[in-house]
PDB file of C-alpha atoms and ligand atoms in Angstrom:
ATOM      1  CA  UNK V  28       9.802   3.252 -23.362  1.00 35.00           C
ATOM      2  CA  UNK V  29       6.954   5.772 -23.121  1.00 41.00           C
ATOM      3  CA  UNK V  30       7.567   9.263 -21.784  1.00 43.00           C
ATOM      4  CA  UNK V  31       7.137   8.681 -18.080  1.00 40.00           C
ATOM      5  CA  UNK V  32       6.830  12.387 -17.366  1.00 43.00           C
ATOM      6  CA  UNK V  33       3.570  12.387 -19.315  1.00 45.00           C
ATOM      7  CA  UNK V  34       2.091   9.617 -17.215  1.00 51.00           C
ATOM      8  CA  UNK V  35      -0.770  10.986 -15.119  1.00 58.00           C
ATOM      9  CA  UNK V  36      -3.209   8.309 -14.058  1.00 74.00           C
ATOM     10  CA  UNK V  37      -3.475   4.940 -12.373  1.00 84.00           C
ATOM     11  CA  UNK V  38      -6.130   2.464 -11.383  1.00 87.00           C
ATOM     12  CA  UNK V  39      -5.078  -0.929 -12.664  1.00 93.00           C
ATOM     13  CA  UNK V  40      -4.022  -3.964 -10.666  1.00 96.00           C
ATOM     14  CA  UNK V  41      -2.892  -3.489  -7.096  1.00 97.00           C
ATOM     15  CA  UNK V  42       0.163  -5.461  -6.023  1.00 98.00           C
ATOM     16  CA  UNK V  43       0.742  -5.248  -2.262  1.00 98.00           C
ATOM     17  CA  UNK V  44       3.784  -6.036  -0.165  1.00 98.00           C
ATOM     18  CA  UNK V  45       3.359  -7.468   3.337  1.00 96.00           C
ATOM     19  CA  UNK V  46       5.658  -7.154   6.378  1.00 95.00           C
ATOM     20  CA  UNK V  47       8.112  -4.731   4.807  1.00 97.00           C
ATOM     21  CA  UNK V  48       8.804  -2.950   8.118  1.00 97.00           C
ATOM     22  CA  UNK V  49      10.344  -4.831  11.059  1.00 95.00           C
ATOM     23  CA  UNK V  50       8.277  -3.005  13.700  1.00 94.00           C
ATOM     24  CA  UNK V  51       5.011  -3.817  11.929  1.00 91.00           C
ATOM     25  CA  UNK V  52       5.955  -7.490  11.578  1.00 89.00           C
ATOM     26  CA  UNK V  53       6.770  -7.458  15.321  1.00 92.00           C
ATOM     27  CA  UNK V  54       3.529  -5.761  16.412  1.00 93.00           C
ATOM     28  CA  UNK V  55       1.525  -8.550  14.769  1.00 90.00           C
ATOM     29  CA  UNK V  56       3.860 -11.284  16.041  1.00 90.00           C
ATOM     30  CA  UNK V  57       5.021 -12.182  12.523  1.00 90.00           C
ATOM     31  CA  UNK V  58       8.563 -13.191  11.502  1.00 92.00           C
ATOM     32  CA  UNK V  59      10.617 -10.788   9.360  1.00 91.00           C
ATOM     33  CA  UNK V  60      10.473 -12.111   5.774  1.00 95.00           C
ATOM     34  CA  UNK V  61      13.603 -13.112   3.838  1.00 95.00           C
ATOM     35  CA  UNK V  62      11.927 -12.200   0.545  1.00 97.00           C
ATOM     36  CA  UNK V  63       8.957  -9.923  -0.248  1.00 98.00           C
ATOM     37  CA  UNK V  64       5.485 -11.255   0.561  1.00 97.00           C
ATOM     38  CA  UNK V  65       3.161 -10.279  -2.302  1.00 98.00           C
ATOM     39  CA  UNK V  66      -0.616 -10.296  -2.523  1.00 98.00           C
ATOM     40  CA  UNK V  67      -3.182  -8.661  -4.799  1.00 98.00           C
ATOM     41  CA  UNK V  68      -6.257  -6.500  -4.428  1.00 98.00           C
ATOM     42  CA  UNK V  69      -8.918  -6.292  -7.159  1.00 97.00           C
ATOM     43  CA  UNK V  70      -9.471  -2.969  -8.948  1.00 96.00           C
ATOM     44  CA  UNK V  71     -12.922  -2.814  -7.303  1.00 96.00           C
ATOM     45  CA  UNK V  72     -11.053  -2.022  -4.058  1.00 97.00           C
ATOM     46  CA  UNK V  73     -10.096   1.511  -5.179  1.00 97.00           C
ATOM     47  CA  UNK V  74     -11.796   4.568  -3.735  1.00 96.00           C
ATOM     48  CA  UNK V  75     -10.777   8.216  -3.845  1.00 95.00           C
ATOM     49  CA  UNK V  76     -11.447  11.160  -1.511  1.00 95.00           C
ATOM     50  CA  UNK V  77     -15.148  11.830  -1.041  1.00 96.00           C
ATOM     51  CA  UNK V  78     -15.989   8.129  -0.939  1.00 97.00           C
ATOM     52  CA  UNK V  79     -16.387   6.344   2.405  1.00 98.00           C
ATOM     53  CA  UNK V  80     -14.560   3.253   3.618  1.00 98.00           C
ATOM     54  CA  UNK V  81     -17.113   0.510   4.249  1.00 98.00           C
ATOM     55  CA  UNK V  82     -16.594  -2.029   7.017  1.00 98.00           C
ATOM     56  CA  UNK V  83     -17.334  -5.319   5.278  1.00 98.00           C
ATOM     57  CA  UNK V  84     -20.284  -7.225   6.697  1.00 97.00           C
ATOM     58  CA  UNK V  85     -19.113  -9.537   9.497  1.00 97.00           C
ATOM     59  CA  UNK V  86     -15.740  -7.859  10.037  1.00 98.00           C
ATOM     60  CA  UNK V  87     -15.093  -6.919  13.675  1.00 98.00           C
ATOM     61  CA  UNK V  88     -11.573  -5.549  13.408  1.00 98.00           C
ATOM     62  CA  UNK V  89     -11.023  -3.237  10.442  1.00 98.00           C
ATOM     63  CA  UNK V  90      -7.464  -1.792  10.487  1.00 98.00           C
ATOM     64  CA  UNK V  91      -5.762   1.040   8.619  1.00 98.00           C
ATOM     65  CA  UNK V  92      -2.340   0.566   6.982  1.00 98.00           C
ATOM     66  CA  UNK V  93      -0.779   3.676   5.419  1.00 98.00           C
ATOM     67  CA  UNK V  94       1.617   2.886   2.563  1.00 98.00           C
ATOM     68  CA  UNK V  95       3.686   4.496  -0.170  1.00 98.00           C
ATOM     69  CA  UNK V  96       2.168   3.560  -3.529  1.00 98.00           C
ATOM     70  CA  UNK V  97       4.388   3.254  -6.587  1.00 98.00           C
ATOM     71  CA  UNK V  98       2.595   3.869  -9.886  1.00 97.00           C
ATOM     72  CA  UNK V  99       4.028   1.928 -12.809  1.00 96.00           C
ATOM     73  CA  UNK V 100       4.712   4.071 -15.883  1.00 95.00           C
ATOM     74  CA  UNK V 101       5.727   1.529 -18.486  1.00 95.00           C
ATOM     75  CA  UNK V 102       5.516  -2.217 -18.977  1.00 96.00           C
ATOM     76  CA  UNK V 103       8.017  -4.031 -16.755  1.00 98.00           C
ATOM     77  CA  UNK V 104       8.851  -7.696 -17.311  1.00 98.00           C
ATOM     78  CA  UNK V 105      11.718  -9.198 -15.307  1.00 98.00           C
ATOM     79  CA  UNK V 106      13.540  -5.926 -14.841  1.00 98.00           C
ATOM     80  CA  UNK V 107      16.731  -5.638 -12.796  1.00 98.00           C
ATOM     81  CA  UNK V 108      16.738  -3.584  -9.569  1.00 98.00           C
ATOM     82  CA  UNK V 109      19.216  -1.150 -11.177  1.00 98.00           C
ATOM     83  CA  UNK V 110      16.679  -0.429 -13.955  1.00 98.00           C
ATOM     84  CA  UNK V 111      13.510  -0.580 -11.876  1.00 98.00           C
ATOM     85  CA  UNK V 112      13.026   3.149 -11.198  1.00 98.00           C
ATOM     86  CA  UNK V 113      12.932   3.749 -14.978  1.00 98.00           C
ATOM     87  CA  UNK V 114       9.607   1.894 -15.004  1.00 97.00           C
ATOM     88  CA  UNK V 115       8.069   4.046 -12.283  1.00 97.00           C
ATOM     89  CA  UNK V 116       5.704   6.736 -13.557  1.00 95.00           C
ATOM     90  CA  UNK V 117       4.902   8.396 -10.229  1.00 95.00           C
ATOM     91  CA  UNK V 118       3.593   7.766  -6.761  1.00 96.00           C
ATOM     92  CA  UNK V 119       0.430   7.883  -4.637  1.00 96.00           C
ATOM     93  CA  UNK V 120      -0.442   7.502  -1.015  1.00 97.00           C
ATOM     94  CA  UNK V 121      -2.522   4.404  -0.354  1.00 98.00           C
ATOM     95  CA  UNK V 122      -4.326   2.716   2.515  1.00 98.00           C
ATOM     96  CA  UNK V 123      -4.198  -1.061   2.620  1.00 98.00           C
ATOM     97  CA  UNK V 124      -7.434  -1.487   4.568  1.00 98.00           C
ATOM     98  CA  UNK V 125      -7.395  -4.848   6.301  1.00 98.00           C
ATOM     99  CA  UNK V 126     -10.054  -6.970   7.987  1.00 98.00           C
ATOM    100  CA  UNK V 127      -7.585  -8.087  10.636  1.00 98.00           C
ATOM    101  CA  UNK V 128      -9.884 -10.662  12.239  1.00 98.00           C
ATOM    102  CA  UNK V 129     -10.411 -12.335   8.861  1.00 98.00           C
ATOM    103  CA  UNK V 130      -6.702 -12.170   8.053  1.00 97.00           C
ATOM    104  CA  UNK V 131      -5.751 -13.751  11.412  1.00 97.00           C
ATOM    105  CA  UNK V 132      -8.232 -16.560  10.831  1.00 98.00           C
ATOM    106  CA  UNK V 133      -6.977 -17.061   7.247  1.00 98.00           C
ATOM    107  CA  UNK V 134      -3.385 -17.242   8.521  1.00 96.00           C
ATOM    108  CA  UNK V 135      -4.336 -19.893  11.085  1.00 97.00           C
ATOM    109  CA  UNK V 136      -6.141 -21.949   8.450  1.00 98.00           C
ATOM    110  CA  UNK V 137      -3.487 -21.452   5.770  1.00 97.00           C
ATOM    111  CA  UNK V 138      -6.073 -19.742   3.567  1.00 98.00           C
ATOM    112  CA  UNK V 139      -5.522 -16.800   1.198  1.00 97.00           C
ATOM    113  CA  UNK V 140      -5.970 -13.199   2.357  1.00 97.00           C
ATOM    114  CA  UNK V 141      -8.173 -12.164  -0.562  1.00 97.00           C
ATOM    115  CA  UNK V 142     -11.298 -11.320   1.452  1.00 98.00           C
ATOM    116  CA  UNK V 143      -9.350  -9.765   4.340  1.00 98.00           C
ATOM    117  CA  UNK V 144      -7.468  -7.450   1.986  1.00 98.00           C
ATOM    118  CA  UNK V 145      -9.551  -7.155  -1.171  1.00 98.00           C
ATOM    119  CA  UNK V 146     -13.099  -6.207  -0.156  1.00 98.00           C
ATOM    120  CA  UNK V 147     -14.792  -3.190  -1.777  1.00 98.00           C
ATOM    121  CA  UNK V 148     -13.266   0.127  -0.563  1.00 98.00           C
ATOM    122  CA  UNK V 149     -10.132  -1.604   0.767  1.00 98.00           C
ATOM    123  CA  UNK V 150      -7.801   0.614  -1.277  1.00 98.00           C
ATOM    124  CA  UNK V 151      -8.348   4.340  -0.654  1.00 97.00           C
ATOM    125  CA  UNK V 152      -5.808   6.343  -2.674  1.00 97.00           C
ATOM    126  CA  UNK V 153      -4.632   9.927  -3.022  1.00 96.00           C
ATOM    127  CA  UNK V 154      -4.225  11.842  -6.235  1.00 93.00           C
ATOM    128  CA  UNK V 155      -1.312  10.927  -8.483  1.00 94.00           C
ATOM    129  CA  UNK V 156       2.047  12.392  -7.384  1.00 94.00           C
ATOM    130  CA  UNK V 157       4.550  13.402 -10.055  1.00 93.00           C
ATOM    131  CA  UNK V 158       7.665  11.215 -10.037  1.00 95.00           C
ATOM    132  CA  UNK V 159       9.911  14.281  -9.865  1.00 96.00           C
ATOM    133  CA  UNK V 160       8.323  15.319  -6.551  1.00 96.00           C
ATOM    134  CA  UNK V 161       9.811  12.265  -4.804  1.00 97.00           C
ATOM    135  CA  UNK V 162      13.473  12.158  -5.803  1.00 96.00           C
ATOM    136  CA  UNK V 163      14.185   9.415  -3.238  1.00 97.00           C
ATOM    137  CA  UNK V 164      11.210   7.094  -2.606  1.00 98.00           C
ATOM    138  CA  UNK V 165      13.352   5.217  -0.069  1.00 98.00           C
ATOM    139  CA  UNK V 166      13.413   8.194   2.276  1.00 98.00           C
ATOM    140  CA  UNK V 167      10.031   9.805   2.685  1.00 98.00           C
ATOM    141  CA  UNK V 168       7.850  10.237   5.761  1.00 98.00           C
ATOM    142  CA  UNK V 169       4.380   8.761   5.893  1.00 98.00           C
ATOM    143  CA  UNK V 170       1.841   9.358   8.635  1.00 98.00           C
ATOM    144  CA  UNK V 171      -1.747   8.560   9.559  1.00 98.00           C
ATOM    145  CA  UNK V 172      -4.112  10.021  12.163  1.00 98.00           C
ATOM    146  CA  UNK V 173      -7.480   8.753  13.360  1.00 98.00           C
ATOM    147  CA  UNK V 174      -9.796  11.488  14.660  1.00 98.00           C
ATOM    148  CA  UNK V 175      -6.758  13.772  14.965  1.00 98.00           C
ATOM    149  CA  UNK V 176      -4.612  11.310  16.940  1.00 98.00           C
ATOM    150  CA  UNK V 177      -1.386  10.136  15.317  1.00 98.00           C
ATOM    151  CA  UNK V 178      -1.397   6.352  14.926  1.00 98.00           C
ATOM    152  CA  UNK V 179       1.301   5.757  12.314  1.00 98.00           C
ATOM    153  CA  UNK V 180       4.447   7.821  11.699  1.00 98.00           C
ATOM    154  CA  UNK V 181       7.140   6.128   9.654  1.00 98.00           C
ATOM    155  CA  UNK V 182       9.702   6.643   6.941  1.00 98.00           C
ATOM    156  CA  UNK V 183      10.321   4.471   3.892  1.00 98.00           C
ATOM    157  CA  UNK V 184      14.018   4.314   4.833  1.00 98.00           C
ATOM    158  CA  UNK V 185      12.913   1.651   7.337  1.00 97.00           C
ATOM    159  CA  UNK V 186      11.542  -0.629   4.623  1.00 98.00           C
ATOM    160  CA  UNK V 187      13.221  -4.034   4.545  1.00 97.00           C
ATOM    161  CA  UNK V 188      13.085  -4.145   0.731  1.00 98.00           C
ATOM    162  CA  UNK V 189      13.630  -0.958  -1.298  1.00 98.00           C
ATOM    163  CA  UNK V 190      11.289   0.359  -3.977  1.00 98.00           C
ATOM    164  CA  UNK V 191      13.797  -0.750  -6.658  1.00 98.00           C
ATOM    165  CA  UNK V 192      13.985  -4.245  -5.222  1.00 98.00           C
ATOM    166  CA  UNK V 193      10.182  -4.539  -4.919  1.00 98.00           C
ATOM    167  CA  UNK V 194       9.486  -3.404  -8.497  1.00 98.00           C
ATOM    168  CA  UNK V 195      12.151  -5.779  -9.776  1.00 98.00           C
ATOM    169  CA  UNK V 196      10.944  -8.682  -7.614  1.00 98.00           C
ATOM    170  CA  UNK V 197       7.269  -8.271  -8.537  1.00 98.00           C
ATOM    171  CA  UNK V 198       8.169  -7.968 -12.237  1.00 98.00           C
ATOM    172  CA  UNK V 199       9.810 -11.409 -12.150  1.00 98.00           C
ATOM    173  CA  UNK V 200       6.333 -12.931 -11.656  1.00 97.00           C
ATOM    174  CA  UNK V 201       3.699 -10.402 -12.773  1.00 95.00           C
ATOM    175  CA  UNK V 202       3.997  -8.237 -15.853  1.00 98.00           C
ATOM    176  CA  UNK V 203       3.712  -4.742 -14.387  1.00 98.00           C
ATOM    177  CA  UNK V 204       1.677  -2.491 -16.659  1.00 96.00           C
ATOM    178  CA  UNK V 205       1.224   1.276 -16.873  1.00 94.00           C
ATOM    179  CA  UNK V 206      -1.299   2.282 -14.217  1.00 95.00           C
ATOM    180  CA  UNK V 207      -0.579  -0.601 -11.854  1.00 96.00           C
ATOM    181  CA  UNK V 208      -0.112   0.359  -8.219  1.00 97.00           C
ATOM    182  CA  UNK V 209       2.457  -1.273  -5.955  1.00 98.00           C
ATOM    183  CA  UNK V 210       1.718  -0.739  -2.251  1.00 98.00           C
ATOM    184  CA  UNK V 211       5.011  -1.060  -0.415  1.00 98.00           C
ATOM    185  CA  UNK V 212       3.940  -2.149   3.070  1.00 98.00           C
ATOM    186  CA  UNK V 213       3.009  -0.360   6.249  1.00 98.00           C
ATOM    187  CA  UNK V 214       4.993   0.899   9.248  1.00 98.00           C
ATOM    188  CA  UNK V 215       3.848   0.049  12.780  1.00 97.00           C
ATOM    189  CA  UNK V 216       0.841   1.548  14.546  1.00 97.00           C
ATOM    190  CA  UNK V 217      -2.074  -0.175  12.818  1.00 98.00           C
ATOM    191  CA  UNK V 218      -5.272   0.027  14.859  1.00 98.00           C
ATOM    192  CA  UNK V 219      -8.949  -0.830  14.910  1.00 98.00           C
ATOM    193  CA  UNK V 220     -11.449   1.544  13.277  1.00 98.00           C
ATOM    194  CA  UNK V 221     -15.103   2.081  14.098  1.00 98.00           C
ATOM    195  CA  UNK V 222     -17.963   3.659  12.121  1.00 98.00           C
ATOM    196  CA  UNK V 223     -17.620   7.432  11.850  1.00 98.00           C
ATOM    197  CA  UNK V 224     -13.827   7.508  12.365  1.00 98.00           C
ATOM    198  CA  UNK V 225     -12.011  10.096  10.289  1.00 98.00           C
ATOM    199  CA  UNK V 226      -8.686   9.002   8.819  1.00 98.00           C
ATOM    200  CA  UNK V 227      -6.161  11.589   7.664  1.00 98.00           C
ATOM    201  CA  UNK V 228      -2.925  10.457   6.060  1.00 98.00           C
ATOM    202  CA  UNK V 229      -0.012  12.097   4.329  1.00 98.00           C
ATOM    203  CA  UNK V 230       3.282  11.668   2.557  1.00 97.00           C
ATOM    204  CA  UNK V 231       5.833  14.151   3.907  1.00 92.00           C
ATOM    205  CA  UNK V 232       4.563  17.641   3.157  1.00 91.00           C
ATOM    206  CA  UNK V 233       3.677  16.602  -0.379  1.00 95.00           C
ATOM    207  CA  UNK V 234       0.137  15.373  -0.100  1.00 96.00           C
ATOM    208  CA  UNK V 235      -2.551  14.566   2.445  1.00 97.00           C
ATOM    209  CA  UNK V 236      -5.936  12.940   2.177  1.00 97.00           C
ATOM    210  CA  UNK V 237      -8.991  12.238   4.340  1.00 98.00           C
ATOM    211  CA  UNK V 238     -11.453   9.363   4.431  1.00 98.00           C
ATOM    212  CA  UNK V 239     -14.403   8.613   6.693  1.00 98.00           C
ATOM    213  CA  UNK V 240     -15.341   5.137   7.866  1.00 98.00           C
ATOM    214  CA  UNK V 241     -18.976   4.663   6.890  1.00 97.00           C
ATOM    215  CA  UNK V 242     -21.464   5.090   9.771  1.00 90.00           C
TER     216      UNK V 242
HETATM  217  C1  LIG Q 310       0.296  -8.405   8.038  1.00 52.05           C
HETATM  218  C2  LIG Q 310      -0.131  -7.580   6.890  1.00 52.05           C
HETATM  219  O1  LIG Q 310      -1.291  -7.227   6.823  1.00 52.05           O
HETATM  220  C3  LIG Q 310       0.841  -7.307   5.843  1.00 52.05           C
HETATM  221  C4  LIG Q 310       0.713  -5.984   5.205  1.00 52.05           C
HETATM  222  O2  LIG Q 310      -0.185  -5.720   4.447  1.00 52.05           O
HETATM  223  C5  LIG Q 310       1.742  -4.971   5.483  1.00 52.05           C
HETATM  224  O3  LIG Q 310       1.596  -3.858   4.983  1.00 52.05           O
HETATM  225  O4  LIG Q 310       2.718  -5.261   6.198  1.00 52.05           O
HETATM  226 MG1  LIG Q 311      -0.250  -3.597   3.982  1.00 52.05          MG
END
């Protein structure tokens, strides 16, 4: 195994978990899942601070979803939950930007969520966070404000599936590689954004970030 403490970067595939908080599943009228719901975003979805979030053409209900991101540090293939944290290289804060109107339509039609979740700029991320700075990823606050008003305030202790379980589960199906990002699902409070909105989000007192929705 590589030296995880030397791992500093990310930017490869984005594996996302859906409905990992009961209150978020409830606010969208979705059932609580019995196993993790996984979907992917393309690497073209990444943006970092200083870049604007673009509302994709034709979307009328762009939502924010603040999420703990787990950065994979070494190749993980079918790892057990007990071993899973050994494959984590660090963390990041991520936004799973969602075209909610497109997602609702896709759900009705039984179609994939790729456009609703994977459009350009749909994955704003913070800087890399050292693994040692988050001794317990299953108990950390995450928050999001829009134009200074708190919209989301949660804690990863309310996740249905733990970080260990999610890394293990995803690794049963996808080889997780160094630099991959696992977004662990959003707490409740998602809301509609409009051009010019300023999003601020943070992970405990560790890190915060700001993104503007393109005017
Ligand atoms: C309903 C969703 O959009 C699922 C999702 O991404 C989540 O974080 O939960
Ligand atoms: Mg999400």
